[in-house]
Structure formats: C-alpha cells, structure tokens
Amino acid sequence: MLSILMQSSTAKTLFIVGNSLSRHAPAENLGWHFDHGMAASSPENDYAHLLKGKLEMATGKSFNLIIERPEGEHSLIGLPKAMPEKADVVILQIGDNYKNQLEPAEALRRYRALLSSLKKSYPSAAMVAVGPWKCSYNDMMRSCAAAEGVAFADILQFGKDPAMSADGFPNWAVNWHPGDRGMAAIADKVWEQLAPQLGGMGHAALHTGVVPEVQKVESLTGDPFILGRGMGFHAPGDASEPLRHLLPLIADECEVHLGISVAVEYDLPAGSRKITLAATGAEVRFLDAPEQGYDAYALHVHAEGIALSAAGQGDGLYYGLQTLRQILVGTGKIPPLAIRDWANQRWRIAYLGRAEPEWICAKLSRMKINMAIVESYWNGHQNWWFRPVGENRAMAEKFIATARKNNIEVAPLVQGGGWAYGVADRDPHCCEGVWVRDAKVKLGHEPVPFPNPNVIVTPAMPILVLSEDGKTCYKEGVDYEIVRGVTRRLFKEDHAPWKLRVLPDGKLKAGMTVSLDYNYVPYSPHQSPYCPSEPRTYEILAEVLKNVVEIYRPRFIHIGHDEVIRRNSDRRCIERNKSRVELAAEDLKWWHSTIKKLDPEITIMMWDDTMRHNVDNGELLDKIPQDIIICPWVYHQGKMAQARIAERLDWFLGQNRRIIIGTASGYFLGNTLLWRDELERYSGDPKNLGFMFSHWGESPALWGTLPFTANYMWSSTRPSTEHYAALNLIESGMGKFGLRGALEFSIQRQGMAKKINAGENRLGEIRAFLRTHEPSVLGGLVKGIETLDNPFPEALLAQSHRLADYYEAMLLARKLQSKPEPQAAERYFALLEKLEPTRKAEWKEARKKYASDKKIPSSETVFGVEILPEPALDEGGMHLRIAPVSVKDELGLRRCEFSDAIPLAGMRMEAAAPGMYTLAGSVDGEKFKKLGETTIGADGKGHVTFPPEMLRYVQIASTEPNAKISAETHFSLFKASPRYSKSLLQADCFLTPEWTAATWPTRATMQCTADTLEIAFEVTEKPGRKPVTGNTAEALHEDDCVQFFLREKPGSSGFLQVIVNCEGQTQVKAMNGRTGKLPSCKTTLKKSTASGDWRIEMSLPLAELQGDPEQWAVNFTRNMPGVELSSYAALPATAFWFLQPEHFVGN
C-alpha cells in the first residue's frame, strides 16, 4: 500500500522500499495499533521520519516521504508494484524477512537485481542500501551494494544490542524490532552514507533564532560585536514615527537587561536608508540590501559596530531593527554576521477579536506582522465599528494609534452576512427568519401565544391574521392586537412568546380558529444572518460604514460574510422571487459601492464561504467586483484539509484569477504548513497575496502558534523543516504541561495559577523535558547566539524556560504564604529579579520586608493573578473553588448550603471585618462539627483549611454577634485525582473551564461488559429552568446535553464524540482525524417529571470500537447553554479544548 506521510507538490521525494522497520500497518493480533516503523513510540521517532528530518535540515527543502513494501521479501522477488515517478533519495531496507530458501548465488543475483532496477528507475537519486537488523545476510548484501556502486549502511551491530530493541509491547514480535534508541541509531548510520551524496541538493542552513527567521545569514570571521558604554544608534533625520518609537525602546531594553545606556541620535541625512549602532567615530561597513521581496534589509555585524541598510522601498529599516533587537538585547554580544533578509509577502496579517493594544501590537511588530484585521467584540453594543461612541471609540482609537506606532495597519472587520450581530443587536427584526405561512390557532378569552418564539415584524414584513380558510384578512387595532414578546439575539426558545389578543368590538371572537402568517428567528447561539431584502438592514449598515470611514480612516475594510446559515427563507426574500445567488450578489455590490463612494482608495476583503465552487455551483463569484480580495479558509490539518486548500486555490486563483489571501489556523501548526506548501504552486502569481494567521478565541495555545505562522508569512522556506520540527516539539510538549503562549498574556498566567491553586506541581517533569529537548533547537543556531537569554516571548526555547521559572515562582509563592522558609524565599526573590528586571527595586524592598515580618507581597501584585496558600491536604487530588447554592446572613452568623453533600476542604474570606471567625460544618443541617477558625487583621483576609470532609451545610460564626458578616467567602472542594479503569469508572465532581466545581451536579459511570461499553449520566437540573432543545442533529452540542469522549489509541489526536441531548437525541462523531467506521450507539432516556432531573444510558458494541480498552482515554462533559459547561477531566485554558485529547483521563 502506498504511504504518503507528508506530501507537497513542490517538495522533493524520499522513497523507501522497506519492511516493518520502515512501516507496519495496525495489527490487532500483535497488539500493534499504529501505522509507522514498528516498535517506535511515534511516527516522529521511527528511522524513516528521523531521516526525512535530517534531509530537510541539511538541504533547507521539504521532502515527501513515500514508503512501499517489496514484492515477496521472503524470496527477494521484486520491487513494489507502485512506485513514485520521481525520487531524489532512495533507501532499500530489506532482508530480515528473507527465509534463506535460495541458493547463495541466486540470492546474490536477486538482491543485486533489486539495486540495479532502483538505479535505473532513479538514475540521479542519492541511494543507500540498509543491511538487516538481526539476520545473517549482511556480507552478501554489502557485496552486492559494492558491485552496484550503492552506499551500504550496516546496522547489524545495533540489532545485537538488547538496549536498542523495544521492550514495552505485549507481543515479542513487536519487541524484536528497534525501539526509539534503535531507530535513532539506524537513522544516524544511514545518514553517514547518505550525507556525502547530497551534492548540490542543498546544504545545512544556519538559523539565528529570530522570529521570523531571516532568509540568509552568513557567519563571518573576526571578533564579535560587544555592546559597550558610549555607543549609540544613529538614524536618519526624517525617521518615521514607528522608527522613533522603536529605537528608544531598544535603548531602554539595553539599559534594563544589560545595564548599558545607549544613545539615540537622528543625525544621518534625511532620506538615508541606513542606521548604525557603534561608538562615536567608529568605522562601520554597510552591505547592499537585497532587491527582492518586500521590506528588504541587510545587517552587517562586526567588532566595530552594526550597520543596517534598507532597500529603496518598504520598511526594511524598521524590520532590520526588529531582527537586531532579538539578537542584541539578551547578551549584548553578537558574533560577526552578514544577514540579508526580505519578506515574501507584502502584507503579513493576523486576525484579532480584540486584545490589549500595548502588548499585542508590540508582539505583532516583533514578528514583522504589519496588518491586524480587528473585529472587536462579538456584539453590537461593545463593538468598536458598529457603535463608535464613548469607551468603544476610545478603545478603537487607542488601538489604531498604538498599532500605527508599531508599523501595523488596522483593517476593521465590519461583519456582514452570517455573523450580523451588529445589525441584529440594533434591530433583531432585520435578521433572516423562517416564514410560517399557515399556523392554525384557536382563539380564547386570554391572549393566545404564537407557536414560535422570537417573532420578527417590520413594515416590509407584517404579521397577517387570516380566517381559517385564508380568504379574510383581519385588521390589527380593529379585530386584534399583537402582544409583543421578546425577540433578541441569541433568539432563545424560552423568550417570552408573542401573543394575539382579540379586541372586544372586532370580528374575531373566542373559540374561532385563525391562520397566522408570520416570520420568526430560530435559536441562533452563534450566527445571526441579516435579511438582504430588509431596507432597515442597509440603513443601519450605511450609518456604520460612514462612521468607520470618517472616524477611523482605514485603508482596508474586511466585510466578513462567512457562515451565512440562512438566506431566502423568510417572506421578505421569498416574495421577491430571486435566487440565493441574486440576493447575495445584490448585497455584496451594495457593500462595495457604499464603501467606494465613501473612499475609493479603500481595499475590501471578505471570507470565501459564499463563492466556493460547491456553493450554488460557484455562480456568485462572477457577479462580484474583481478588486475584492477573497480570503479562503480551511482550519484543519491532514490530507483532507490539504485537498480542500488545493481545491480552493485552484478555483479562485487557477480557474477564476481572483486575488486571494489564504487563512491559516492557530489551532493546528500543520495547517500553516499546508497553506505554505499549496500556495507555493502559485508562487510568482501577483494575485497570490499569501496567507494570514487567524484564531477565534483567546488562549495561550493559540497565541503560542502565532510565531510559527509568522515565520512562514515572512519566508516560505525558513526555518528549515527540521528546525521547525524541533521548535514544534518544544511548543507542543510544553503545551501538554499547560505552558504555552506568552507571559504578557494574562490568560497564560491565569491558567498557571489555576493549576497551582488546584495542587499541581510538575516542575521536575518540566525541567527534565527542557533538558532533554533543548539541544535539538540550540544545535541549529549560529555559533555565538545559541543562548537562552533572549528576553522576548517569541524566542520559543527561552520563553519555555521563562514559563518554567514563572511556574516555579508561583509554587514558591504558594508555599511561602503558608509558612516561612528562608531558602525558598531566597530562591523566590532571585527568580523575580530574573523574570522581571524592570522591578528590581521593588524586589529589593520586598526582600527586606520578608526578613522582618516573613510576609511576601500579594500574588496579585507580583503575578497579576491570585495564588492561594497551600491547603492542609494536597495529596491525591486538587482543590477547587465552589460556591454554595444558598447563603443566609443573620447577626453574627452566615449559613451556607450546597446542592448536595460534597468533600469540602477549606474556606477563605476576603474584605472581612477584623476579628475571629469560627467555621463549622454538617451533613444534615442539624449536627455541626467545628472545622477551624481564623483571625483576620486589617487586610481583611483569612482562611481555614482542614482534611476533606463530606458536608452540605456550613456555618461561619463571628465574635461580633450584633453585626452581619459582610465578607466575601470562598469554599474549597477536594476533587480526588481522576482514575481510569476499563472495568468501572465513576465520574463525579465535574469542573467548569475555570476549574471551579460545577454548581449543578453531574455524575457518570462507565464500564465494559463482555461485549459492550456501557455509559450512564445522571444529571441534576436547575429548578425552574427550561432546558434548551430543538437544534439540528449537526448542532446537538448547543442543546442541554451530555457528551462522552473516547480516544481509542494512545498518542493519537483522533477520538470519538458521543452527544446525547435531554430529549435522548444522539449523535456519534469522528473528531480530529479519527478513522474507521463509526460505532452504533443505543440510547435510553429517563426523565423525572417532578424534578426535571434526567438520566441517559448509552451502549456501544466493543467490537465496533478500536484499540485496547486498557489504553483508552476518556472524558465526560455536560452542557447547560447559558448556565454552565462542566467536565470530569480538568479542561485546559484554551478555546476548542475538546480538540485536545491529551486532557482526557487515562493512559
């Protein structure tokens, strides 16, 4: 079977003819569940992928990996039937399955014939024959290879070493194969024979560690540049605003990090495209800047100084300084270098929802991103563009001004089409609805509700009340009146209904049946498309666009128009008798003409959803103006995603010659590579503007992937694939510890604090991981700059160490709040001085204070987040914040009640009056047991911790019996560490994404019988709440529902998702690349009419599931839309957490 493990139409090809050492498909009878080199722990660790990485590192080029089995290896019959047409590197790895049934001369002849055939098929390829792993045909194979002039890699010595074989699999046949050490040794041995053959294919490319990596760097001879006192920057007198912002910033960083003052002078001639950093009078030597690409510059570093020169156009000086900044500020010492650099894309773009401008603009500019598509808030009230008043306008203007200082163009994303929250929140009746033409209702003495909530009515689309036969139309205000209900986004099912009231003097009477003709909006928690046939829609949009253009003066506007889930479905559109394509074309032409009338120089961008070849046969594309930039998006990775990207590029660029900017996803690093590779097919096409970075949530995981995409927006070939893989390994590995992104991003610090407050301590694992993997990154850097001193968050390895240091500092803060410990305090303050050098004076004062009173500064002051003291018991679980469902205050006493008896372990008070407080608890509310007491001083804070105890009622008594307790109280629940067993798993104590205990209990059980997997959920419903139902089968997760997640194979990213809503509707989905047939699922629903609580029972046949149940990983979640999402396993602080099965419980 042909195995194309990574394929790009522009890459070179590594073709391996091999046996199970190269690749073995899953074999249940052997306990082998994977599809790569047998006994390697992952594809990345088998010799074939390791060799691919070495090739890419050495040549700077991408390689497709193709692996085929030979015909009849047992008798050396022949080559594979299917072979690639071309190959650049060929490996023949066979021999261990040869059964020695041939005469020696015949065996020699056949093996040599295989080599000869490969040479004829691929005459210009580099080639290596690999000897057997453990069998005794080494000499025969070596002699044949020598006779054919093919290099030979002898690996027999490794096969004889037991330490090189695997030992962790249940079947001896798998363990016979090389483990990770053996695979690495094979790859090294093959590389010894292969490397000398590469010739002109390419050579190892140096890396600087700068993000984005520079196009060309050359190490020079001579002494390094060492930043010293008396040195300064010299820049043109007409330096731009961004340069005048950046130069003093770099000087300040040199002062903070290196203790060296650097002057900034604007004393070079106006119009000069040069900047120097040197001592006064020093002679610096400039290089000619490249003439290719965009924003080109040359940077020459030598002992006397640093010379930066830029090409005639673009912002090369600015981006050259950003490069210099990253290699200078860490140590102040740079080896002699010549850097020539340029961007492949004119616009390097990041989509943002919203972000604090000071940190995100600085972050984007360091990575040479020069445009931000900014959407702002996803509602019409806070959105900067739809409501440019007060704080909204101030925030937008602040962001634009900060972006401009950082050389970033801001393109407002003014949402049209599917995500029309800006229109819907101004007037929900502008939304596209559903036409109900003949709803029969029987009138009564009281107002009669319409059958559907969220009725919409405008002058263009009134409500009609007709006789039962439809022949008579009654008059509003004469025969009836409409009692308006609630219609607003998110158009929930439980909104107050619209009603029809009979008027006493009209023609309608109680008891009559009438026909209602009306329109309504279905439940829409996300997209809310507007109606393109409603005049009021365009009144709102005309005002919005006029404000955007006149207030903010943008050069670009993105108009959205993605995910239009309804069109031509209400009376306004249907009665116009126009097709969906005609309606969409009218809408887009209106946007284009309106914006161009306001400012003809504005460039318009939009998403590609409505113009794809498979949407209305692609008819819309020919009907919209040619100058609109189309932004196709595909967010996943893998072969299917690659095919979709290729298909869309061929449609827009190849067939229709439209201007495009692709849209890569922050969710999967592999997605960026797919966009890079597929766009390479259209390299040089002026309508190919490259691709952008996008994400649709706020999380460290997403911001952590931005540097990778920034690299490839700047250069499609840098860093090399192997260096990229080494960086990716660090990023993804740290991600499994929950450490990703940027420390200046508050959500990263919040996520770390959440884990530490819950009792986590994985510092030893984190440090060990970095020690193991950092050499692979440092080894690829220019000698002299391979340090961990880069202070910027985009320097991934240095950032990872800094994240580990922050993690350790937070652990120490937790410990030092509980008890004084001089050695821990010394380490704590040393870490703070290292991590936050700008606050050294503050840390010095804090040291002195700790020496006298043994108190450290508050964690909020130090980290910007709260770190709780260590509780009384931390072993075997985590401590979670939980709120009671009822709090009653009396004089001197506070009574708290929880939804059920739960394992409480502590209580914390804030903003409390000074005095003593006593805590007592009870299961039944009758017999109370004293749990502890706390004395609170002037800071108003105190806490009580105790071993976990099952409690439902808690009382807090004050020594002030005549005053009510006004303090904030927070309780700590103890959740035992999740334990997975295939025989029985009882899952309770569900968590919210904030790691607080779920207010509304959910319990799940799972067990395997002889032939089925049985899962049961017991759900406690919130009293008086009407559960949300009625979504389509594709959106059951938006109902009140429970979900079961199952990863069947260790190390796989694919998993099963089973969703069952509170009506028993069920959906089984393959997620994240899970392959194979979906299992059936039998579901039973039991619901209590008295309480509203419900129970779901699921049954899945074991025969239809994959993998060994002992190695499964699972999770259970419960969703109450608008109330609470909760999960059995702790969720990461990231959008789309459900795509990360490493957070499931098990293996």
Coordinates of C-alpha atoms in Angstrom, one line a residue, residues 350-353 664-669 693-710 731-732 734-736 738-743 745 747-748 1132-1137:
A350 CA -3.1 38.5 12.0
Y351 CA -6.9 38.4 12.7
L352 CA -7.8 39.6 16.2
G353 CA -11.0 39.6 18.1
A664 CA -4.3 29.6 8.2
S665 CA -5.5 28.4 11.6
G666 CA -3.9 28.9 15.0
Y667 CA -5.4 25.6 16.2
F668 CA -3.1 23.3 14.2
L669 CA 0.5 24.1 13.3
F693 CA -3.0 33.9 10.8
S694 CA -6.4 33.6 12.4
H695 CA -8.0 32.3 15.6
W696 CA -11.4 32.5 17.1
G697 CA -10.8 32.5 20.8
E698 CA -8.4 33.8 23.5
S699 CA -5.9 31.2 24.7
P700 CA -2.2 30.7 25.3
A701 CA -2.4 27.7 22.9
L702 CA -3.5 29.9 20.1
W703 CA -1.1 32.7 20.7
G704 CA 1.7 30.1 21.1
T705 CA 1.3 29.1 17.5
L706 CA 1.5 32.6 16.1
P707 CA 5.3 32.7 15.9
F708 CA 5.3 29.6 13.7
T709 CA 2.8 31.2 11.2
A710 CA 4.7 34.5 11.4
E731 CA 6.0 24.0 21.9
S732 CA 3.7 21.0 21.8
M734 CA 5.2 22.5 26.9
G735 CA 1.6 22.7 25.8
K736 CA 0.9 19.3 27.5
G738 CA -0.4 23.8 30.1
L739 CA 2.5 26.2 29.4
R740 CA 2.2 27.9 26.0
G741 CA 1.8 31.4 24.6
A742 CA 3.1 34.5 26.2
L743 CA 3.6 35.5 29.8
F745 CA -0.9 37.5 28.1
I747 CA -4.8 34.2 30.3
Q748 CA -1.4 32.3 30.4
P1132 CA -7.1 23.4 29.6
A1133 CA -7.5 27.2 29.4
T1134 CA -8.0 27.3 25.7
A1135 CA -10.6 27.6 23.1
F1136 CA -11.5 24.4 21.4
W1137 CA -10.3 22.3 24.4

